[in-house]
mmCIF file with all atom_site columns, C-alpha atoms in Angstrom:
data_model
loop_
_atom_site.group_PDB
_atom_site.id
_atom_site.type_symbol
_atom_site.label_atom_id
_atom_site.label_alt_id
_atom_site.label_comp_id
_atom_site.label_asym_id
_atom_site.label_entity_id
_atom_site.label_seq_id
_atom_site.pdbx_PDB_ins_code
_atom_site.Cartn_x
_atom_site.Cartn_y
_atom_site.Cartn_z
_atom_site.occupancy
_atom_site.B_iso_or_equiv
_atom_site.pdbx_formal_charge
_atom_site.auth_seq_id
_atom_site.auth_comp_id
_atom_site.auth_asym_id
_atom_site.auth_atom_id
_atom_site.pdbx_PDB_model_num
ATOM 1   C CA . MET A 1 1   ? -12.868 -18.106 -39.539 1.00 49.00 ? 120 MET A CA 1
ATOM 2   C CA . THR A 1 2   ? -15.913 -17.873 -41.784 1.00 55.00 ? 121 THR A CA 1
ATOM 3   C CA . SER A 1 3   ? -18.730 -20.268 -41.003 1.00 73.00 ? 122 SER A CA 1
ATOM 4   C CA . GLY A 1 4   ? -21.159 -21.660 -43.551 1.00 78.00 ? 123 GLY A CA 1
ATOM 5   C CA . GLY A 1 5   ? -20.261 -23.229 -46.873 1.00 91.00 ? 124 GLY A CA 1
ATOM 6   C CA . HIS A 1 6   ? -18.943 -26.754 -47.343 1.00 96.00 ? 125 HIS A CA 1
ATOM 7   C CA . TRP A 1 7   ? -16.540 -28.221 -44.780 1.00 98.00 ? 126 TRP A CA 1
ATOM 8   C CA . LEU A 1 8   ? -14.724 -31.475 -44.115 1.00 98.00 ? 127 LEU A CA 1
ATOM 9   C CA . VAL A 1 9   ? -14.664 -32.651 -40.508 1.00 98.00 ? 128 VAL A CA 1
ATOM 10  C CA . VAL A 1 10  ? -12.318 -35.525 -39.716 1.00 98.00 ? 129 VAL A CA 1
ATOM 11  C CA . VAL A 1 11  ? -13.349 -36.878 -36.336 1.00 98.00 ? 130 VAL A CA 1
ATOM 12  C CA . ASP A 1 12  ? -10.567 -37.945 -33.959 1.00 98.00 ? 131 ASP A CA 1
ATOM 13  C CA . PRO A 1 13  ? -7.874  -39.312 -36.314 1.00 98.00 ? 132 PRO A CA 1
ATOM 14  C CA . GLN A 1 14  ? -5.545  -39.880 -33.383 1.00 98.00 ? 133 GLN A CA 1
ATOM 15  C CA . VAL A 1 15  ? -2.936  -42.442 -32.437 1.00 98.00 ? 134 VAL A CA 1
ATOM 16  C CA . VAL A 1 16  ? -5.171  -43.722 -29.609 1.00 98.00 ? 135 VAL A CA 1
ATOM 17  C CA . PHE A 1 17  ? -7.786  -44.843 -32.177 1.00 98.00 ? 136 PHE A CA 1
ATOM 18  C CA . ALA A 1 18  ? -5.489  -45.873 -35.039 1.00 97.00 ? 137 ALA A CA 1
ATOM 19  C CA . ASP A 1 19  ? -4.132  -49.246 -33.980 1.00 94.00 ? 138 ASP A CA 1
ATOM 20  C CA . PRO A 1 20  ? -5.431  -51.952 -31.627 1.00 96.00 ? 139 PRO A CA 1
ATOM 21  C CA . GLY A 1 21  ? -1.804  -52.808 -30.848 1.00 95.00 ? 140 GLY A CA 1
ATOM 22  C CA . THR A 1 22  ? -1.254  -49.320 -29.427 1.00 94.00 ? 141 THR A CA 1
ATOM 23  C CA . SER A 1 23  ? -4.491  -48.860 -27.513 1.00 96.00 ? 142 SER A CA 1
ATOM 24  C CA . PRO A 1 24  ? -7.572  -50.855 -26.495 1.00 97.00 ? 143 PRO A CA 1
ATOM 25  C CA . TRP A 1 25  ? -9.555  -48.174 -28.360 1.00 98.00 ? 144 TRP A CA 1
ATOM 26  C CA . GLY A 1 26  ? -7.658  -48.787 -31.613 1.00 97.00 ? 145 GLY A CA 1
ATOM 27  C CA . SER A 1 27  ? -9.677  -49.696 -34.692 1.00 98.00 ? 146 SER A CA 1
ATOM 28  C CA . SER A 1 28  ? -8.517  -52.502 -36.954 1.00 97.00 ? 147 SER A CA 1
ATOM 29  C CA . MET A 1 29  ? -10.354 -50.613 -39.730 1.00 98.00 ? 148 MET A CA 1
ATOM 30  C CA . PHE A 1 30  ? -8.344  -47.396 -39.364 1.00 98.00 ? 149 PHE A CA 1
ATOM 31  C CA . ALA A 1 31  ? -5.464  -48.373 -41.666 1.00 98.00 ? 150 ALA A CA 1
ATOM 32  C CA . GLY A 1 32  ? -7.957  -49.012 -44.461 1.00 98.00 ? 151 GLY A CA 1
ATOM 33  C CA . ALA A 1 33  ? -9.727  -45.648 -43.986 1.00 98.00 ? 152 ALA A CA 1
ATOM 34  C CA . VAL A 1 34  ? -6.896  -43.201 -43.310 1.00 98.00 ? 153 VAL A CA 1
ATOM 35  C CA . GLY A 1 35  ? -5.856  -42.928 -46.959 1.00 98.00 ? 154 GLY A CA 1
ATOM 36  C CA . ARG A 1 36  ? -9.384  -41.895 -47.902 1.00 98.00 ? 155 ARG A CA 1
ATOM 37  C CA . MET A 1 37  ? -9.415  -39.382 -45.018 1.00 98.00 ? 156 MET A CA 1
ATOM 38  C CA . ARG A 1 38  ? -6.205  -37.900 -46.424 1.00 98.00 ? 157 ARG A CA 1
ATOM 39  C CA . GLN A 1 39  ? -7.635  -37.708 -49.971 1.00 98.00 ? 158 GLN A CA 1
ATOM 40  C CA . LEU A 1 40  ? -10.641 -35.808 -48.675 1.00 98.00 ? 159 LEU A CA 1
ATOM 41  C CA . ALA A 1 41  ? -8.464  -33.410 -46.649 1.00 98.00 ? 160 ALA A CA 1
ATOM 42  C CA . GLU A 1 42  ? -6.310  -32.707 -49.682 1.00 97.00 ? 161 GLU A CA 1
ATOM 43  C CA . ARG A 1 43  ? -9.417  -32.088 -51.817 1.00 97.00 ? 162 ARG A CA 1
ATOM 44  C CA . PHE A 1 44  ? -11.010 -29.689 -49.315 1.00 98.00 ? 163 PHE A CA 1
ATOM 45  C CA . GLY A 1 45  ? -7.732  -27.956 -48.455 1.00 98.00 ? 164 GLY A CA 1
ATOM 46  C CA . PRO A 1 46  ? -6.697  -26.702 -45.030 1.00 98.00 ? 165 PRO A CA 1
ATOM 47  C CA . GLU A 1 47  ? -9.024  -23.691 -45.133 1.00 97.00 ? 166 GLU A CA 1
ATOM 48  C CA . ARG A 1 48  ? -12.099 -25.975 -45.197 1.00 97.00 ? 167 ARG A CA 1
ATOM 49  C CA . THR A 1 49  ? -10.797 -28.952 -43.198 1.00 98.00 ? 168 THR A CA 1
ATOM 50  C CA . VAL A 1 50  ? -11.314 -29.341 -39.458 1.00 98.00 ? 169 VAL A CA 1
ATOM 51  C CA . VAL A 1 51  ? -9.798  -32.147 -37.393 1.00 98.00 ? 170 VAL A CA 1
ATOM 52  C CA . THR A 1 52  ? -11.297 -32.949 -34.014 1.00 98.00 ? 171 THR A CA 1
ATOM 53  C CA . ARG A 1 53  ? -9.421  -34.517 -31.121 1.00 98.00 ? 172 ARG A CA 1
ATOM 54  C CA . PHE A 1 54  ? -10.720 -36.425 -28.132 1.00 98.00 ? 173 PHE A CA 1
ATOM 55  C CA . VAL A 1 55  ? -8.777  -35.858 -24.918 1.00 98.00 ? 174 VAL A CA 1
ATOM 56  C CA . ALA A 1 56  ? -9.848  -37.431 -21.617 1.00 96.00 ? 175 ALA A CA 1
ATOM 57  C CA . ASP A 1 57  ? -11.409 -34.953 -19.214 1.00 95.00 ? 176 ASP A CA 1
ATOM 58  C CA . PRO A 1 58  ? -12.230 -36.671 -15.918 1.00 89.00 ? 177 PRO A CA 1
ATOM 59  C CA . SER A 1 59  ? -13.454 -33.350 -14.489 1.00 93.00 ? 178 SER A CA 1
ATOM 60  C CA . LEU A 1 60  ? -16.651 -33.718 -16.526 1.00 93.00 ? 179 LEU A CA 1
ATOM 61  C CA . GLY A 1 61  ? -18.144 -35.810 -13.710 1.00 92.00 ? 180 GLY A CA 1
ATOM 62  C CA . GLY A 1 62  ? -21.315 -37.860 -13.962 1.00 95.00 ? 181 GLY A CA 1
ATOM 63  C CA . SER A 1 63  ? -20.975 -41.064 -15.962 1.00 96.00 ? 182 SER A CA 1
ATOM 64  C CA . TRP A 1 64  ? -17.437 -40.095 -17.010 1.00 96.00 ? 183 TRP A CA 1
ATOM 65  C CA . GLY A 1 65  ? -16.139 -41.174 -13.565 1.00 94.00 ? 184 GLY A CA 1
ATOM 66  C CA . PRO A 1 66  ? -17.090 -44.859 -14.001 1.00 95.00 ? 185 PRO A CA 1
ATOM 67  C CA . TYR A 1 67  ? -16.068 -44.652 -17.667 1.00 96.00 ? 186 TYR A CA 1
ATOM 68  C CA . TYR A 1 68  ? -12.499 -43.730 -16.766 1.00 96.00 ? 187 TYR A CA 1
ATOM 69  C CA . GLU A 1 69  ? -12.435 -46.357 -14.009 1.00 96.00 ? 188 GLU A CA 1
ATOM 70  C CA . GLU A 1 70  ? -12.908 -48.841 -16.854 1.00 96.00 ? 189 GLU A CA 1
ATOM 71  C CA . TRP A 1 71  ? -10.397 -47.112 -19.181 1.00 96.00 ? 190 TRP A CA 1
ATOM 72  C CA . PRO A 1 72  ? -7.656  -45.658 -16.916 1.00 96.00 ? 191 PRO A CA 1
ATOM 73  C CA . PHE A 1 73  ? -5.016  -45.879 -19.684 1.00 97.00 ? 192 PHE A CA 1
ATOM 74  C CA . ALA A 1 74  ? -6.708  -42.856 -21.303 1.00 97.00 ? 193 ALA A CA 1
ATOM 75  C CA . LEU A 1 75  ? -6.065  -40.567 -18.355 1.00 97.00 ? 194 LEU A CA 1
ATOM 76  C CA . VAL A 1 76  ? -2.966  -38.981 -19.840 1.00 97.00 ? 195 VAL A CA 1
ATOM 77  C CA . PRO A 1 77  ? -2.362  -35.282 -20.553 1.00 96.00 ? 196 PRO A CA 1
ATOM 78  C CA . ASP A 1 78  ? -3.439  -33.605 -23.784 1.00 96.00 ? 197 ASP A CA 1
ATOM 79  C CA . GLY A 1 79  ? 0.171   -33.579 -25.040 1.00 96.00 ? 198 GLY A CA 1
ATOM 80  C CA . ASP A 1 80  ? 0.650   -37.335 -24.616 1.00 97.00 ? 199 ASP A CA 1
ATOM 81  C CA . PRO A 1 81  ? 1.578   -39.105 -27.897 1.00 97.00 ? 200 PRO A CA 1
ATOM 82  C CA . LEU A 1 82  ? -1.632  -41.196 -27.636 1.00 97.00 ? 201 LEU A CA 1
ATOM 83  C CA . TYR A 1 83  ? -3.684  -38.066 -28.350 1.00 98.00 ? 202 TYR A CA 1
ATOM 84  C CA . ALA A 1 84  ? -1.581  -36.867 -31.299 1.00 98.00 ? 203 ALA A CA 1
ATOM 85  C CA . VAL A 1 85  ? -3.132  -36.659 -34.755 1.00 98.00 ? 204 VAL A CA 1
ATOM 86  C CA . VAL A 1 86  ? -1.774  -39.522 -36.879 1.00 98.00 ? 205 VAL A CA 1
ATOM 87  C CA . PRO A 1 87  ? 1.188   -38.536 -39.080 1.00 97.00 ? 206 PRO A CA 1
ATOM 88  C CA . GLU A 1 88  ? -0.786  -39.208 -42.283 1.00 97.00 ? 207 GLU A CA 1
ATOM 89  C CA . LEU A 1 89  ? -3.158  -36.336 -41.420 1.00 97.00 ? 208 LEU A CA 1
ATOM 90  C CA . ASP A 1 90  ? -1.039  -34.069 -39.261 1.00 95.00 ? 209 ASP A CA 1
ATOM 91  C CA . GLY A 1 91  ? -0.919  -30.572 -40.692 1.00 95.00 ? 210 GLY A CA 1
ATOM 92  C CA . LEU A 1 92  ? -3.667  -31.067 -43.313 1.00 96.00 ? 211 LEU A CA 1
ATOM 93  C CA . ALA A 1 93  ? -6.353  -29.205 -41.340 1.00 98.00 ? 212 ALA A CA 1
ATOM 94  C CA . GLY A 1 94  ? -6.442  -25.456 -40.950 1.00 97.00 ? 213 GLY A CA 1
ATOM 95  C CA . THR A 1 95  ? -8.377  -25.885 -37.713 1.00 98.00 ? 214 THR A CA 1
ATOM 96  C CA . VAL A 1 96  ? -8.010  -28.462 -34.948 1.00 98.00 ? 215 VAL A CA 1
ATOM 97  C CA . VAL A 1 97  ? -10.526 -28.532 -32.102 1.00 98.00 ? 216 VAL A CA 1
ATOM 98  C CA . THR A 1 98  ? -10.379 -30.610 -28.938 1.00 98.00 ? 217 THR A CA 1
ATOM 99  C CA . ALA A 1 99  ? -13.142 -31.881 -26.658 1.00 97.00 ? 218 ALA A CA 1
ATOM 100 C CA . GLY A 1 100 ? -13.415 -34.296 -23.763 1.00 97.00 ? 219 GLY A CA 1
ATOM 101 C CA . THR A 1 101 ? -16.692 -35.734 -25.026 1.00 97.00 ? 220 THR A CA 1
ATOM 102 C CA . PHE A 1 102 ? -17.567 -38.209 -27.777 1.00 97.00 ? 221 PHE A CA 1
ATOM 103 C CA . GLY A 1 103 ? -19.684 -35.708 -29.711 1.00 98.00 ? 222 GLY A CA 1
ATOM 104 C CA . LYS A 1 104 ? -17.828 -32.730 -31.157 1.00 98.00 ? 223 LYS A CA 1
ATOM 105 C CA . TRP A 1 105 ? -20.721 -30.524 -32.279 1.00 97.00 ? 224 TRP A CA 1
ATOM 106 C CA . PRO A 1 106 ? -20.340 -28.101 -29.339 1.00 95.00 ? 225 PRO A CA 1
ATOM 107 C CA . VAL A 1 107 ? -16.748 -27.276 -30.395 1.00 96.00 ? 226 VAL A CA 1
ATOM 108 C CA . LEU A 1 108 ? -17.549 -27.344 -34.128 1.00 97.00 ? 227 LEU A CA 1
ATOM 109 C CA . ARG A 1 109 ? -20.615 -25.081 -34.070 1.00 95.00 ? 228 ARG A CA 1
ATOM 110 C CA . ASP A 1 110 ? -18.683 -21.814 -34.076 1.00 93.00 ? 229 ASP A CA 1
ATOM 111 C CA . VAL A 1 111 ? -16.256 -23.060 -36.719 1.00 96.00 ? 230 VAL A CA 1
ATOM 112 C CA . VAL A 1 112 ? -18.589 -24.425 -39.405 1.00 96.00 ? 231 VAL A CA 1
ATOM 113 C CA . GLY A 1 113 ? -21.868 -22.728 -38.471 1.00 92.00 ? 232 GLY A CA 1
ATOM 114 C CA . SER A 1 114 ? -25.329 -24.248 -38.339 1.00 87.00 ? 233 SER A CA 1
ATOM 115 C CA . ASP A 1 115 ? -26.047 -23.354 -41.979 1.00 89.00 ? 234 ASP A CA 1
ATOM 116 C CA . ALA A 1 116 ? -23.117 -25.410 -43.278 1.00 92.00 ? 235 ALA A CA 1
ATOM 117 C CA . ARG A 1 117 ? -22.840 -28.475 -45.404 1.00 97.00 ? 236 ARG A CA 1
ATOM 118 C CA . VAL A 1 118 ? -20.358 -30.881 -43.800 1.00 98.00 ? 237 VAL A CA 1
ATOM 119 C CA . THR A 1 119 ? -18.656 -33.983 -45.100 1.00 98.00 ? 238 THR A CA 1
ATOM 120 C CA . VAL A 1 120 ? -17.612 -36.252 -42.224 1.00 98.00 ? 239 VAL A CA 1
ATOM 121 C CA . ALA A 1 121 ? -14.897 -38.886 -41.939 1.00 98.00 ? 240 ALA A CA 1
ATOM 122 C CA . GLY A 1 122 ? -13.167 -40.341 -38.902 1.00 98.00 ? 241 GLY A CA 1
ATOM 123 C CA . VAL A 1 123 ? -13.108 -42.833 -36.087 1.00 98.00 ? 242 VAL A CA 1
ATOM 124 C CA . ALA A 1 124 ? -14.905 -44.528 -34.428 1.00 98.00 ? 243 ALA A CA 1
ATOM 125 C CA . THR A 1 125 ? -17.978 -44.636 -36.632 1.00 98.00 ? 244 THR A CA 1
ATOM 126 C CA . ASP A 1 126 ? -19.974 -46.171 -33.771 1.00 98.00 ? 245 ASP A CA 1
ATOM 127 C CA . CYS A 1 127 ? -18.868 -43.698 -31.109 1.00 98.00 ? 246 CYS A CA 1
ATOM 128 C CA . CYS A 1 128 ? -17.432 -40.257 -31.836 1.00 98.00 ? 247 CYS A CA 1
ATOM 129 C CA . VAL A 1 129 ? -18.598 -40.069 -35.469 1.00 98.00 ? 248 VAL A CA 1
ATOM 130 C CA . VAL A 1 130 ? -22.256 -40.888 -34.792 1.00 98.00 ? 249 VAL A CA 1
ATOM 131 C CA . SER A 1 131 ? -22.171 -38.741 -31.630 1.00 98.00 ? 250 SER A CA 1
ATOM 132 C CA . THR A 1 132 ? -21.014 -35.806 -33.741 1.00 98.00 ? 251 THR A CA 1
ATOM 133 C CA . VAL A 1 133 ? -23.179 -36.341 -36.823 1.00 98.00 ? 252 VAL A CA 1
ATOM 134 C CA . LEU A 1 134 ? -26.593 -36.649 -35.167 1.00 98.00 ? 253 LEU A CA 1
ATOM 135 C CA . PRO A 1 135 ? -26.386 -33.375 -33.166 1.00 97.00 ? 254 PRO A CA 1
ATOM 136 C CA . MET A 1 136 ? -25.117 -31.628 -36.316 1.00 97.00 ? 255 MET A CA 1
ATOM 137 C CA . ALA A 1 137 ? -28.158 -32.812 -38.262 1.00 96.00 ? 256 ALA A CA 1
ATOM 138 C CA . ASP A 1 138 ? -30.422 -31.863 -35.379 1.00 96.00 ? 257 ASP A CA 1
ATOM 139 C CA . ALA A 1 139 ? -28.954 -28.337 -35.512 1.00 95.00 ? 258 ALA A CA 1
ATOM 140 C CA . GLY A 1 140 ? -29.814 -28.060 -39.218 1.00 95.00 ? 259 GLY A CA 1
ATOM 141 C CA . VAL A 1 141 ? -26.450 -28.932 -40.751 1.00 96.00 ? 260 VAL A CA 1
ATOM 142 C CA . THR A 1 142 ? -26.542 -30.972 -43.958 1.00 97.00 ? 261 THR A CA 1
ATOM 143 C CA . VAL A 1 143 ? -24.191 -33.918 -43.377 1.00 98.00 ? 262 VAL A CA 1
ATOM 144 C CA . GLU A 1 144 ? -22.585 -36.420 -45.726 1.00 98.00 ? 263 GLU A CA 1
ATOM 145 C CA . VAL A 1 145 ? -20.823 -39.347 -44.033 1.00 98.00 ? 264 VAL A CA 1
ATOM 146 C CA . VAL A 1 146 ? -18.176 -40.959 -46.252 1.00 98.00 ? 265 VAL A CA 1
ATOM 147 C CA . ALA A 1 147 ? -18.381 -44.627 -45.248 1.00 98.00 ? 266 ALA A CA 1
ATOM 148 C CA . ASP A 1 148 ? -14.970 -45.689 -46.569 1.00 98.00 ? 267 ASP A CA 1
ATOM 149 C CA . ALA A 1 149 ? -13.323 -42.755 -44.780 1.00 98.00 ? 268 ALA A CA 1
ATOM 150 C CA . CYS A 1 150 ? -14.660 -43.940 -41.418 1.00 98.00 ? 269 CYS A CA 1
ATOM 151 C CA . ALA A 1 151 ? -13.428 -46.709 -39.145 1.00 98.00 ? 270 ALA A CA 1
ATOM 152 C CA . GLY A 1 152 ? -15.538 -48.468 -36.557 1.00 98.00 ? 271 GLY A CA 1
ATOM 153 C CA . SER A 1 153 ? -14.622 -50.393 -33.453 1.00 97.00 ? 272 SER A CA 1
ATOM 154 C CA . THR A 1 154 ? -15.546 -53.501 -35.471 1.00 97.00 ? 273 THR A CA 1
ATOM 155 C CA . PRO A 1 155 ? -16.870 -53.945 -39.023 1.00 98.00 ? 274 PRO A CA 1
ATOM 156 C CA . GLU A 1 156 ? -20.253 -54.923 -37.569 1.00 98.00 ? 275 GLU A CA 1
ATOM 157 C CA . ASN A 1 157 ? -20.469 -51.842 -35.337 1.00 98.00 ? 276 ASN A CA 1
ATOM 158 C CA . HIS A 1 158 ? -19.310 -49.660 -38.244 1.00 98.00 ? 277 HIS A CA 1
ATOM 159 C CA . ALA A 1 159 ? -22.177 -51.005 -40.398 1.00 98.00 ? 278 ALA A CA 1
ATOM 160 C CA . ARG A 1 160 ? -24.703 -50.513 -37.579 1.00 98.00 ? 279 ARG A CA 1
ATOM 161 C CA . ALA A 1 161 ? -23.620 -46.905 -37.035 1.00 98.00 ? 280 ALA A CA 1
ATOM 162 C CA . LEU A 1 162 ? -23.792 -46.133 -40.761 1.00 98.00 ? 281 LEU A CA 1
ATOM 163 C CA . ALA A 1 163 ? -27.288 -47.644 -40.890 1.00 98.00 ? 282 ALA A CA 1
ATOM 164 C CA . THR A 1 164 ? -28.363 -45.564 -37.893 1.00 98.00 ? 283 THR A CA 1
ATOM 165 C CA . MET A 1 165 ? -27.080 -42.346 -39.443 1.00 98.00 ? 284 MET A CA 1
ATOM 166 C CA . ALA A 1 166 ? -28.748 -43.210 -42.773 1.00 98.00 ? 285 ALA A CA 1
ATOM 167 C CA . LEU A 1 167 ? -32.097 -43.186 -40.934 1.00 98.00 ? 286 LEU A CA 1
ATOM 168 C CA . PHE A 1 168 ? -31.738 -39.403 -40.696 1.00 98.00 ? 287 PHE A CA 1
ATOM 169 C CA . ALA A 1 169 ? -31.971 -38.796 -44.446 1.00 98.00 ? 288 ALA A CA 1
ATOM 170 C CA . PRO A 1 170 ? -32.205 -36.317 -46.046 1.00 97.00 ? 289 PRO A CA 1
ATOM 171 C CA . GLN A 1 171 ? -30.329 -34.388 -43.348 1.00 97.00 ? 290 GLN A CA 1
ATOM 172 C CA . VAL A 1 172 ? -27.672 -37.111 -43.263 1.00 98.00 ? 291 VAL A CA 1
ATOM 173 C CA . THR A 1 173 ? -26.553 -39.101 -46.287 1.00 98.00 ? 292 THR A CA 1
ATOM 174 C CA . VAL A 1 174 ? -24.110 -41.973 -46.186 1.00 98.00 ? 293 VAL A CA 1
ATOM 175 C CA . THR A 1 175 ? -22.008 -42.373 -49.314 1.00 98.00 ? 294 THR A CA 1
#
């Protein structure tokens, strides 16, 4: 895959984050954002769209041990339906990368490159999105966060995360 250029990264559009009735990590904002995520993926096309997936990895150690003591429901295998990409976005990305951490920059670096321009959408704005965007900007990537294509844990936390990322202008813009 060629790095550089303009990419779309859709952060963690998975069943586990899509509905509070399915998971304690579900965002009530997801249903309102997923259509916009799909529009962006269709505009960029599969060759320039990357979807990330979060999958629990208790072997990471450190603070992840107590984290999973608090959230044991998440300790299911990678192939569990909770970790599937939502049907609305399944198959729209040419590349899918998986990580056991909130931030996805380490698994995205070799795909998009540090000289890229990246448009970001996804869930949760106040967790995996912000944890991905800030290291990207720090690495020199130009990042645009599409606010209405992101879903936070709550509307208030979504707004706080967008405001935090906007502090990193001009490396990060929130549109």
